[in-house]
mmCIF file of C-alpha atoms in Angstrom:
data_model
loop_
_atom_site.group_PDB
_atom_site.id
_atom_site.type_symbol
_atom_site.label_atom_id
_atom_site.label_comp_id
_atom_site.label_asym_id
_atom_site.label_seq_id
_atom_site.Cartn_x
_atom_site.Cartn_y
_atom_site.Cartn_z
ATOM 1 C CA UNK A 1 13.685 75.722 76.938
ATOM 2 C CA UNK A 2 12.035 77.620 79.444
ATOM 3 C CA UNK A 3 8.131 78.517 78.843
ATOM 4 C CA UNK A 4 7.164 81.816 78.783
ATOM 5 C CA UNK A 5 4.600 81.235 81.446
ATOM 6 C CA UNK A 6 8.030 80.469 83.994
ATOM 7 C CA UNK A 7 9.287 84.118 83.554
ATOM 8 C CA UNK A 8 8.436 86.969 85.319
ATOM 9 C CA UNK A 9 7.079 89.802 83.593
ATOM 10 C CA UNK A 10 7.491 93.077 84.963
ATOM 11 C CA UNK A 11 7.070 96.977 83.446
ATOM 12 C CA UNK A 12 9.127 100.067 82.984
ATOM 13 C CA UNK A 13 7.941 103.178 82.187
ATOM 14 C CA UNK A 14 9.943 106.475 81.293
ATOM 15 C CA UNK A 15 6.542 108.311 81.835
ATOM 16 C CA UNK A 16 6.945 109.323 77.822
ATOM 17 C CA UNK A 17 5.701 112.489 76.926
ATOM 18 C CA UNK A 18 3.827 111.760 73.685
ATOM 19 C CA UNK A 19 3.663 115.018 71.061
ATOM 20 C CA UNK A 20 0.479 117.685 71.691
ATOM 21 C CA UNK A 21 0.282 116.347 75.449
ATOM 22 C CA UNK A 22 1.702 117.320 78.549
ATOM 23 C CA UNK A 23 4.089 116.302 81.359
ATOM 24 C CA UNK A 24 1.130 116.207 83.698
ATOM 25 C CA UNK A 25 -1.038 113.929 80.853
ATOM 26 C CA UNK A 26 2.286 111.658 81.183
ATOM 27 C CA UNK A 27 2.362 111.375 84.376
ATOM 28 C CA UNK A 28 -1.012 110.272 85.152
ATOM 29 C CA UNK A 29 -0.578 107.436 82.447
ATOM 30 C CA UNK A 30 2.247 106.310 84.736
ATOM 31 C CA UNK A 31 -0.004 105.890 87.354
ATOM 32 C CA UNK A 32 -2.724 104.394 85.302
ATOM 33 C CA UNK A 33 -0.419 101.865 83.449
ATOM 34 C CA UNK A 34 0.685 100.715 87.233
ATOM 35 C CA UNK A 35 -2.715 100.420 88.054
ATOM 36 C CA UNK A 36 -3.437 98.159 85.000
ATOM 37 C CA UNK A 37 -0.277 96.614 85.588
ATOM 38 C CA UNK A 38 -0.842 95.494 88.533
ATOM 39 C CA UNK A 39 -4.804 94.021 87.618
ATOM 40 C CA UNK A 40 -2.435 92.516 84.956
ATOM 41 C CA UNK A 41 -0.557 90.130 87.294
ATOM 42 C CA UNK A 42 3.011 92.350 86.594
ATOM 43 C CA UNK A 43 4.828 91.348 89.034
ATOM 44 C CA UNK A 44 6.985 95.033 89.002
ATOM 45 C CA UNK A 45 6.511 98.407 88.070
ATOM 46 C CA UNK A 46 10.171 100.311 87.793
ATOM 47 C CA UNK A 47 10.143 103.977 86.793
ATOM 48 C CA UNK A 48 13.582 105.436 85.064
ATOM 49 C CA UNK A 49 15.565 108.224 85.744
ATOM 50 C CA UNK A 50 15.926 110.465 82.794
ATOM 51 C CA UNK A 51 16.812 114.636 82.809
ATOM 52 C CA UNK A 52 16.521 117.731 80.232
ATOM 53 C CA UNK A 53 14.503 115.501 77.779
ATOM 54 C CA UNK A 54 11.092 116.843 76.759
ATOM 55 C CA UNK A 55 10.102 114.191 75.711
ATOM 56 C CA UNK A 56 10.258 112.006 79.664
ATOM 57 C CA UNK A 57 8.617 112.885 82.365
ATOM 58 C CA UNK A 58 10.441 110.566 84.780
ATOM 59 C CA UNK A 59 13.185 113.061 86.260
ATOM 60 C CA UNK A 60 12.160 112.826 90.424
ATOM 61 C CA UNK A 61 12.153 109.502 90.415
ATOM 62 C CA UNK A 62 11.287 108.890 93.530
ATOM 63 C CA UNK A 63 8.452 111.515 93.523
ATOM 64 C CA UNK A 64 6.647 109.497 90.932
ATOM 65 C CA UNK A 65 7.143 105.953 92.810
ATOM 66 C CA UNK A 66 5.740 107.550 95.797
ATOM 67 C CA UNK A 67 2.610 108.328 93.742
ATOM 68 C CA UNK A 68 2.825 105.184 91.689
ATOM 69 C CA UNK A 69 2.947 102.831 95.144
ATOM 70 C CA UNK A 70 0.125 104.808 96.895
ATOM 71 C CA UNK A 71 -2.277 104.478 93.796
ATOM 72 C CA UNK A 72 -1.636 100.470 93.932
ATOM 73 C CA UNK A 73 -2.005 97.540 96.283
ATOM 74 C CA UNK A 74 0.402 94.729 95.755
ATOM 75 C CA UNK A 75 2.554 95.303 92.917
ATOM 76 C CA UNK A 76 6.612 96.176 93.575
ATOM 77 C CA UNK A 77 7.575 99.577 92.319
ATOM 78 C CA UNK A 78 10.976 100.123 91.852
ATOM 79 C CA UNK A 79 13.839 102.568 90.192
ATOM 80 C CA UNK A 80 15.064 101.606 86.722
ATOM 81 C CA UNK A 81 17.024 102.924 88.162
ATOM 82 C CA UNK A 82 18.577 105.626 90.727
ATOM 83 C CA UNK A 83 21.726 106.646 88.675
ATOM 84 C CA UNK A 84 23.895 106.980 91.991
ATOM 85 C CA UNK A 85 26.420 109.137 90.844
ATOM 86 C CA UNK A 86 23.492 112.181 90.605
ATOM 87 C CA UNK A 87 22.886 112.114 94.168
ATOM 88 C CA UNK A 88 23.946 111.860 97.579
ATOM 89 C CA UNK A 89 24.010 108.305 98.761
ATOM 90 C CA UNK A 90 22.868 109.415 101.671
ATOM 91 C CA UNK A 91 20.115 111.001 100.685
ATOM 92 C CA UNK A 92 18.937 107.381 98.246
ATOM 93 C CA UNK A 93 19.223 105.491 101.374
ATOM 94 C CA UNK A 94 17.330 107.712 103.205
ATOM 95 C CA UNK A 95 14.696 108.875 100.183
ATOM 96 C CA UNK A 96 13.798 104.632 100.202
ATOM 97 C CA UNK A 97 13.915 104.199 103.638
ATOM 98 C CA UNK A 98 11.069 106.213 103.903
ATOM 99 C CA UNK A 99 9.627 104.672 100.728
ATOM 100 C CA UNK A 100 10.237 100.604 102.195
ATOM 101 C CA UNK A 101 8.839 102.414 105.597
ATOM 102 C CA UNK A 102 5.126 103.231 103.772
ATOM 103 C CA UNK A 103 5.269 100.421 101.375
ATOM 104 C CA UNK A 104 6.748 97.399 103.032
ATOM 105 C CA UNK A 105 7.799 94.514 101.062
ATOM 106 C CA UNK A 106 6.776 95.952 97.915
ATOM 107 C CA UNK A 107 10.209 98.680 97.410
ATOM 108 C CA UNK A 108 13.033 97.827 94.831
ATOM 109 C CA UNK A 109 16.089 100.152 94.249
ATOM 110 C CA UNK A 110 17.619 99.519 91.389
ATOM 111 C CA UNK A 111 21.362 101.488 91.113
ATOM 112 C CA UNK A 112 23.084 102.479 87.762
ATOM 113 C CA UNK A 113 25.879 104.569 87.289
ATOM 114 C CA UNK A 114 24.963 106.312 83.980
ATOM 115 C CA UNK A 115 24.345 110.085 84.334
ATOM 116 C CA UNK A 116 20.766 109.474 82.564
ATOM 117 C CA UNK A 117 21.300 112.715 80.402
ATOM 118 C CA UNK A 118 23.870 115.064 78.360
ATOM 119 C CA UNK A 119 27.079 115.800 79.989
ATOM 120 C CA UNK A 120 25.859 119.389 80.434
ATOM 121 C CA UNK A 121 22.856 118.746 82.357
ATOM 122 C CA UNK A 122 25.070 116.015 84.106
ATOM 123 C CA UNK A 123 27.330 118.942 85.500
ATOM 124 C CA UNK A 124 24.210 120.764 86.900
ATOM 125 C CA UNK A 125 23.038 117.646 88.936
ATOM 126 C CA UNK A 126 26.593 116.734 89.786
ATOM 127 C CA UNK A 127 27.642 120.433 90.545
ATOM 128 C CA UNK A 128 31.301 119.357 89.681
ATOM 129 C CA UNK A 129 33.275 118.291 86.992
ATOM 130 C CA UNK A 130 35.384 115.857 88.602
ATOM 131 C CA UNK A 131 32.176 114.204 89.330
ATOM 132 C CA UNK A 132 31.045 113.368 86.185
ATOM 133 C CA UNK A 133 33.386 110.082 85.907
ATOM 134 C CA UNK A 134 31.622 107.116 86.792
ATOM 135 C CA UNK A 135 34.876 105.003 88.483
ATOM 136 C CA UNK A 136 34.051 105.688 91.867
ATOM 137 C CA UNK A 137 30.741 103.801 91.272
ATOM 138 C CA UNK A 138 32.039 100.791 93.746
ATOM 139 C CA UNK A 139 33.059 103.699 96.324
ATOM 140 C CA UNK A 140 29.426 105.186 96.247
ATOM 141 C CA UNK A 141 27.817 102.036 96.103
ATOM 142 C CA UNK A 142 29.790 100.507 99.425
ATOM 143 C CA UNK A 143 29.038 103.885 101.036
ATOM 144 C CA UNK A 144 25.089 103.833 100.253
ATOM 145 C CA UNK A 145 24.828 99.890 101.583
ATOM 146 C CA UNK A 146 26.631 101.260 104.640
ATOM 147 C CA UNK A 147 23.644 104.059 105.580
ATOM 148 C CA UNK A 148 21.715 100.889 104.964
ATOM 149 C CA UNK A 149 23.401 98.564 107.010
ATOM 150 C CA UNK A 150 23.996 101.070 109.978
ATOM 151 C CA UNK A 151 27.638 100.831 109.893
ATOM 152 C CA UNK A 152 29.249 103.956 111.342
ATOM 153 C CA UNK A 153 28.388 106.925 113.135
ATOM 154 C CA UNK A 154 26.370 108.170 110.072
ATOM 155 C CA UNK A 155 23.194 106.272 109.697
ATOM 156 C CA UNK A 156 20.130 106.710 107.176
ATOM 157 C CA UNK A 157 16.383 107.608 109.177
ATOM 158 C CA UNK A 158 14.565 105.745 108.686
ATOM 159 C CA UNK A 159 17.134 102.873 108.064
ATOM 160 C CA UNK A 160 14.834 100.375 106.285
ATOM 161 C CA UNK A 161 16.366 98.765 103.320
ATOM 162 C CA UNK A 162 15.093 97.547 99.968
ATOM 163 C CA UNK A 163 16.233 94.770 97.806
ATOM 164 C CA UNK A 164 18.958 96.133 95.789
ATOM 165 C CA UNK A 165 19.930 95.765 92.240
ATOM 166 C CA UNK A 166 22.571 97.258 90.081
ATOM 167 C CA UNK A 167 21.349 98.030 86.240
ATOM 168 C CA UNK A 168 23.865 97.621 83.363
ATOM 169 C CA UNK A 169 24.310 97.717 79.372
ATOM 170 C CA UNK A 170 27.958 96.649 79.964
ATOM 171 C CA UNK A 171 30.144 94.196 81.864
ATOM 172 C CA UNK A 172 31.489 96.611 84.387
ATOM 173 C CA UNK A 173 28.197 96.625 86.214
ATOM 174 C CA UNK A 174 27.679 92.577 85.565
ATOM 175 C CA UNK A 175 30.808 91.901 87.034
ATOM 176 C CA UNK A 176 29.772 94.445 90.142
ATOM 177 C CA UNK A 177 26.920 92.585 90.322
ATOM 178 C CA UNK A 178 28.079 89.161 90.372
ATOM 179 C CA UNK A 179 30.716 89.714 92.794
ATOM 180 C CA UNK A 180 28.518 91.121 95.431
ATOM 181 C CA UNK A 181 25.991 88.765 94.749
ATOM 182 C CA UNK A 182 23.087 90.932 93.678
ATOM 183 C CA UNK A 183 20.777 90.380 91.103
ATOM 184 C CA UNK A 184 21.183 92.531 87.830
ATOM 185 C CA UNK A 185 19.209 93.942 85.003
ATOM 186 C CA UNK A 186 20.532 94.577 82.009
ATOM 187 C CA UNK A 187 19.051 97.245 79.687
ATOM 188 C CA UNK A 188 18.658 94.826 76.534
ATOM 189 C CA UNK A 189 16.618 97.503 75.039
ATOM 190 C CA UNK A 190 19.432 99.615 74.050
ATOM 191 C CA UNK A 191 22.526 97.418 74.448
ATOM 192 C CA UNK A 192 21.474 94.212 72.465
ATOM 193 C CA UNK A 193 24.310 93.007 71.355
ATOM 194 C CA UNK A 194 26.101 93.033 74.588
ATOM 195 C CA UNK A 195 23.290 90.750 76.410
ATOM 196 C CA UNK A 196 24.748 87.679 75.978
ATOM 197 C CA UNK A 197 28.178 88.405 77.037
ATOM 198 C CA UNK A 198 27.286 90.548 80.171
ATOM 199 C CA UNK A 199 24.417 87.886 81.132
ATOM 200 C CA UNK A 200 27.373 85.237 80.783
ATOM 201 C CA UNK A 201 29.994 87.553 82.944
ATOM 202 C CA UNK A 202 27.509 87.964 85.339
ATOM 203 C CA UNK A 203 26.905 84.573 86.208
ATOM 204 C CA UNK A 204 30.717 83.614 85.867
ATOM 205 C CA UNK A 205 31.224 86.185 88.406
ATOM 206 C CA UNK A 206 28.632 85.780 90.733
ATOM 207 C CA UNK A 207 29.141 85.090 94.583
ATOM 208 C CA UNK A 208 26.276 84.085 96.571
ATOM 209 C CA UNK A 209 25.604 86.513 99.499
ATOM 210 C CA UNK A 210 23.288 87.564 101.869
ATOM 211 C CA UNK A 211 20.722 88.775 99.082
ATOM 212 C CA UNK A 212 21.337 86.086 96.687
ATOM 213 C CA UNK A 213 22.040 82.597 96.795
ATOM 214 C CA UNK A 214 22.287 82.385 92.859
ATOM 215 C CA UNK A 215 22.279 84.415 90.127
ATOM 216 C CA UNK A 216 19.047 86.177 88.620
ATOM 217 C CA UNK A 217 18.580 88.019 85.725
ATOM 218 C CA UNK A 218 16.507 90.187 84.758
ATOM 219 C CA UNK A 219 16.506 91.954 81.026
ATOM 220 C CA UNK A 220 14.843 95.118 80.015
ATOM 221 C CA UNK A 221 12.951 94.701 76.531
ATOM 222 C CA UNK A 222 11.063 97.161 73.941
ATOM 223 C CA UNK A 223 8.221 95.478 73.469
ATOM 224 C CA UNK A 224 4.945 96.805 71.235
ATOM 225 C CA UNK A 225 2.463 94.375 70.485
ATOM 226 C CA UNK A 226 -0.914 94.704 68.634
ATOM 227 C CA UNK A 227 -3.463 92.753 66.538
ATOM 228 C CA UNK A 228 -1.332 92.307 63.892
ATOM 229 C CA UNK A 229 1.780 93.093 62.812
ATOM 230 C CA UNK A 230 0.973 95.913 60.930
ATOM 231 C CA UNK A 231 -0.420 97.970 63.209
ATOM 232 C CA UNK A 232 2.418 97.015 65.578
ATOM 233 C CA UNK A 233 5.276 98.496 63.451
ATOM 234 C CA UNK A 234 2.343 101.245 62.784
ATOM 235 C CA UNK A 235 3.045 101.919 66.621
ATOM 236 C CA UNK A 236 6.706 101.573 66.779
ATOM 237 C CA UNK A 237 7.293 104.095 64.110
ATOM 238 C CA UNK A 238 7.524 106.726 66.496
ATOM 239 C CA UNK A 239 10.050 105.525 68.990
ATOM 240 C CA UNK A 240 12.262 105.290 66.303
ATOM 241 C CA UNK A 241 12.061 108.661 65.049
ATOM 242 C CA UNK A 242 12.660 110.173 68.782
ATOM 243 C CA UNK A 243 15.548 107.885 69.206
ATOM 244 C CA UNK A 244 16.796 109.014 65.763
ATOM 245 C CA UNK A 245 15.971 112.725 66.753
ATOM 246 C CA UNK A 246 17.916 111.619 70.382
ATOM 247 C CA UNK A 247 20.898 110.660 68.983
ATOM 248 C CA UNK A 248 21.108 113.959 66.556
ATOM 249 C CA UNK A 249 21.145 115.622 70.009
ATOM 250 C CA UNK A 250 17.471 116.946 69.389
ATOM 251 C CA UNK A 251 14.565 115.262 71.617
ATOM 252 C CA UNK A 252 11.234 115.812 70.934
ATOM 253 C CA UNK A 253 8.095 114.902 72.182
ATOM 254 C CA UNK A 254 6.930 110.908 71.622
ATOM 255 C CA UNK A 255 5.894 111.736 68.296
ATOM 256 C CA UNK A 256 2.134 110.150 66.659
ATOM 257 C CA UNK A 257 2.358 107.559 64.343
ATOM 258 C CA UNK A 258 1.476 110.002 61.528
ATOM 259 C CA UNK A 259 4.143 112.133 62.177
ATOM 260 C CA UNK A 260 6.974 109.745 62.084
ATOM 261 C CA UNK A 261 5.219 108.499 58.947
ATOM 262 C CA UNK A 262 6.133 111.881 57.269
ATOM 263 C CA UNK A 263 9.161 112.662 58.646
ATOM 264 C CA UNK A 264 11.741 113.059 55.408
ATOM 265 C CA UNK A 265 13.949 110.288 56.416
ATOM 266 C CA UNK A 266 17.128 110.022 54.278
ATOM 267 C CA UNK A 267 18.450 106.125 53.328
ATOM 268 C CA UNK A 268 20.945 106.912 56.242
ATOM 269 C CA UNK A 269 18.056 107.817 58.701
ATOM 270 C CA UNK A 270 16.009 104.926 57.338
ATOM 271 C CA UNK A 271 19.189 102.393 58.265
ATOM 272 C CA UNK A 272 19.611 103.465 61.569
ATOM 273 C CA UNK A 273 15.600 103.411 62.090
ATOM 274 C CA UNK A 274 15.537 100.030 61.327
ATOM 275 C CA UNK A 275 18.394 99.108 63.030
ATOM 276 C CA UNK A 276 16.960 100.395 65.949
ATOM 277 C CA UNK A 277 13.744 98.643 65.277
ATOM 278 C CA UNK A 278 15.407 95.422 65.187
ATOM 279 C CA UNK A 279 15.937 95.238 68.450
ATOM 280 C CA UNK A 280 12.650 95.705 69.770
ATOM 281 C CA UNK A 281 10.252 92.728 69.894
ATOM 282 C CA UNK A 282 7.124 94.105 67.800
ATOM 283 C CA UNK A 283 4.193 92.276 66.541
ATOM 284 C CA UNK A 284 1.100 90.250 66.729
ATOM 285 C CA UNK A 285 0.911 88.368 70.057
ATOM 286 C CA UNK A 286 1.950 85.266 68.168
ATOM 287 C CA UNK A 287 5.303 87.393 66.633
ATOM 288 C CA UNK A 288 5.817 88.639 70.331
ATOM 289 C CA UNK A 289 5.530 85.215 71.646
ATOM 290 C CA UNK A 290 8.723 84.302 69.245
ATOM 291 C CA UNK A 291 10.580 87.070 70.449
ATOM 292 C CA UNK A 292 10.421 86.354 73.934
ATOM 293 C CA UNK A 293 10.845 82.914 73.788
ATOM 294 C CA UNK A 294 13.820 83.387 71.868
ATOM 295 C CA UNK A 295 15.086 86.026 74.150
ATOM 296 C CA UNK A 296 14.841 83.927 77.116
ATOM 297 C CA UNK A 297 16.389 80.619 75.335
ATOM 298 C CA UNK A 298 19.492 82.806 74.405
ATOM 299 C CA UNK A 299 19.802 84.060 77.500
ATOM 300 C CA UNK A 300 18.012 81.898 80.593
ATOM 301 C CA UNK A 301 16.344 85.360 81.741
ATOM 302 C CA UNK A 302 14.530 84.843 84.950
ATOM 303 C CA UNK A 303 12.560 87.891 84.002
ATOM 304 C CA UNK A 304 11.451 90.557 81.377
ATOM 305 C CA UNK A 305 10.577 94.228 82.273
ATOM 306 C CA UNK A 306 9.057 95.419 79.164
ATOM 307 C CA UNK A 307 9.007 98.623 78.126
ATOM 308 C CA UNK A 308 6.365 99.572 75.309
ATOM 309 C CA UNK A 309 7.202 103.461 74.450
ATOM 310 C CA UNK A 310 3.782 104.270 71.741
ATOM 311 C CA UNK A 311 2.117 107.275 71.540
ATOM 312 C CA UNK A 312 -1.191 106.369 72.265
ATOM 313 C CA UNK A 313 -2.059 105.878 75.932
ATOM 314 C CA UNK A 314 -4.683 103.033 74.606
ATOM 315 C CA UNK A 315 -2.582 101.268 72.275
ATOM 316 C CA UNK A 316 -0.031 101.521 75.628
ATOM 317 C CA UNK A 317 -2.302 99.388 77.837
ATOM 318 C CA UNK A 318 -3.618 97.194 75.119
ATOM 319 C CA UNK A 319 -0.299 96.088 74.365
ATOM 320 C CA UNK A 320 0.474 95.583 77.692
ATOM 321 C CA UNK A 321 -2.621 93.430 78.160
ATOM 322 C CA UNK A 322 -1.769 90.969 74.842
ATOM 323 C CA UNK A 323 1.629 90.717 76.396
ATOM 324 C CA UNK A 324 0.052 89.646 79.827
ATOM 325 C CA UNK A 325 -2.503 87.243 77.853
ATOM 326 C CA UNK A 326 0.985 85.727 76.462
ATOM 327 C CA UNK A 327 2.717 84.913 79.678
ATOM 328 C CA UNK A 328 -0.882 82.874 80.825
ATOM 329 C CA UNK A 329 -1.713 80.848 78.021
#
């Protein structure tokens, strides 16, 4: 089995919005999490692309890794991800050209084809209806390597490219991935129980190219992890309540640990709470430790991006810190 201390541990951050804050207190804890990230020894720092919920801050992606890459030193900021079928692929290859251009070596673009919202607010990004399908994903993604790659008479300025990885919680985008031979993420934090098989198709599938001689994994986790594990599932009340609230078509605000405390949850609520508590790795650092190793021996991950969604902006960084303290000892 593979130690812990042999996997990469990276971050992503939806810049959450916690309740009785602001979008602008969010998005300085972005920076300030990459910061400590980065003192840290993360070896990533991946932002999301999220619209029309009040309760992320991470909309203009590539506004906030901008920010996020000039207030650090040696840590690679990335998108997790650039949902390509929002925007111009022109305008991606040229928005991180200019971001590879200031930040050299340090860039990742990371590509899904999920519309990152509501089908309403989708229209408004997308501007048409037949747009809102996601099958021409391959089309959009060929064109977008092509700006990179300088290939006809329509080129991206400035034409530097970053590495490039396509983000999935199915197998369409594992096999995409493994037949171009790029290296994929997979959004274990929501999709759990299709990790195995889409890590699996992905590797069956892969082709080595000029990116990637083998296959390499990388698998986005919900991690919260405190002194004990009390306090952690203290913590991790709340993202289950604005996931609840989420899937009722309602978001809200990251809500405080008191609040989701005495929300009136009915046994139905409660289930799907807990359900979606199950999948995230909360705990002591010894009860994290468990979950990660297990997560990596059922899967061979190469690396974890966590992502630790509390209210608190200290209990944020602490937990990031025990998880960092994990991955040395």
């Amino acid at each position: 089995m593979k130690p812990l201390s042999d996997v990469a541990l990276s971050v992503l951050d939806l810049s959450p919005i916690p309740s009785g804050a602001d979008a602008r207190t969010a998005l300085r804890g972005s920076v300030e999490l990459a910061r400590h990230a980065e003192r840290l020894g993360y070896r990533r720092f991946w932002v999301a692309e999220h619209h029309n919920m009040p309760g992320v801050a991470s909309s203009a992606t590539t506004v906030l890794m901008s920010h996020v890459a000039a207030a650090t030193e040696t840590i690679r900021v990335g998108s997790g991800g650039i949902m390509l079928p929002n925007h111009a692929p022109l305008v991606v290859a040229e928005q991180f050209g200019m971001l590879e251009a200031f930040h050299p070596g340090r860039i990742d673009l990371g590509i899904g084809r999920a519309p990152g919202t509501d089908q309403r607010t989708a229209l408004a990004l997308r501007r048409s209806p037949q747009a809102l399908g996601a099958d021409d994903f391959p089309q959009q993604l060929t064109e977008l390597m092509g700006y990179f790659d300088g290939e006809g008479a329509v080129r991206a300025v400035p034409r530097y490219k970053p590495p490039v990885w396509l983000l999935g919680s199915s197998g369409f985008s594992a096999r995409l991935a493994g037949s171009l031979g790029l290296p994929f993420a997979f959004a274990h934090h929501f999709s759990a129980r299709n990790t195995i098989p889409a890590v699996e198709l992905y590797r069956e599938s892969f082709q080595p190219s000029e990116a990637l001689s083998e296959p390499y994994v990388m698998l986005g986790a919900a991690v919260i992890c405190a002194d004990t594990d009390e306090q952690a599932r203290w913590l991790a009340g709340p993202s289950g309540l604005q996931f609840l609230q989420l899937r009722r078509g309602n978001p809200i605000p990251l809500p405080s640990p008191e609040e989701a405390a005495e929300y009136p949850y009915s046994d139905i609520d409660r289930h799907f709470v807990d359900e979606r508590l199950g999948t995230t790795i909360h705990g002591s650092p010894s009860t994290v430790r468990k979950g990660l190793e297990t997560l990596v021996a059922d899967t061979g991950a190469d690396e974890i991006m966590i992502t630790t969604m509390v209210h608190g902006e200290a209990d944020r960084l602490r937990s990031y810190e025990l998880v960092a303290g994990l991955a040395r000892d």
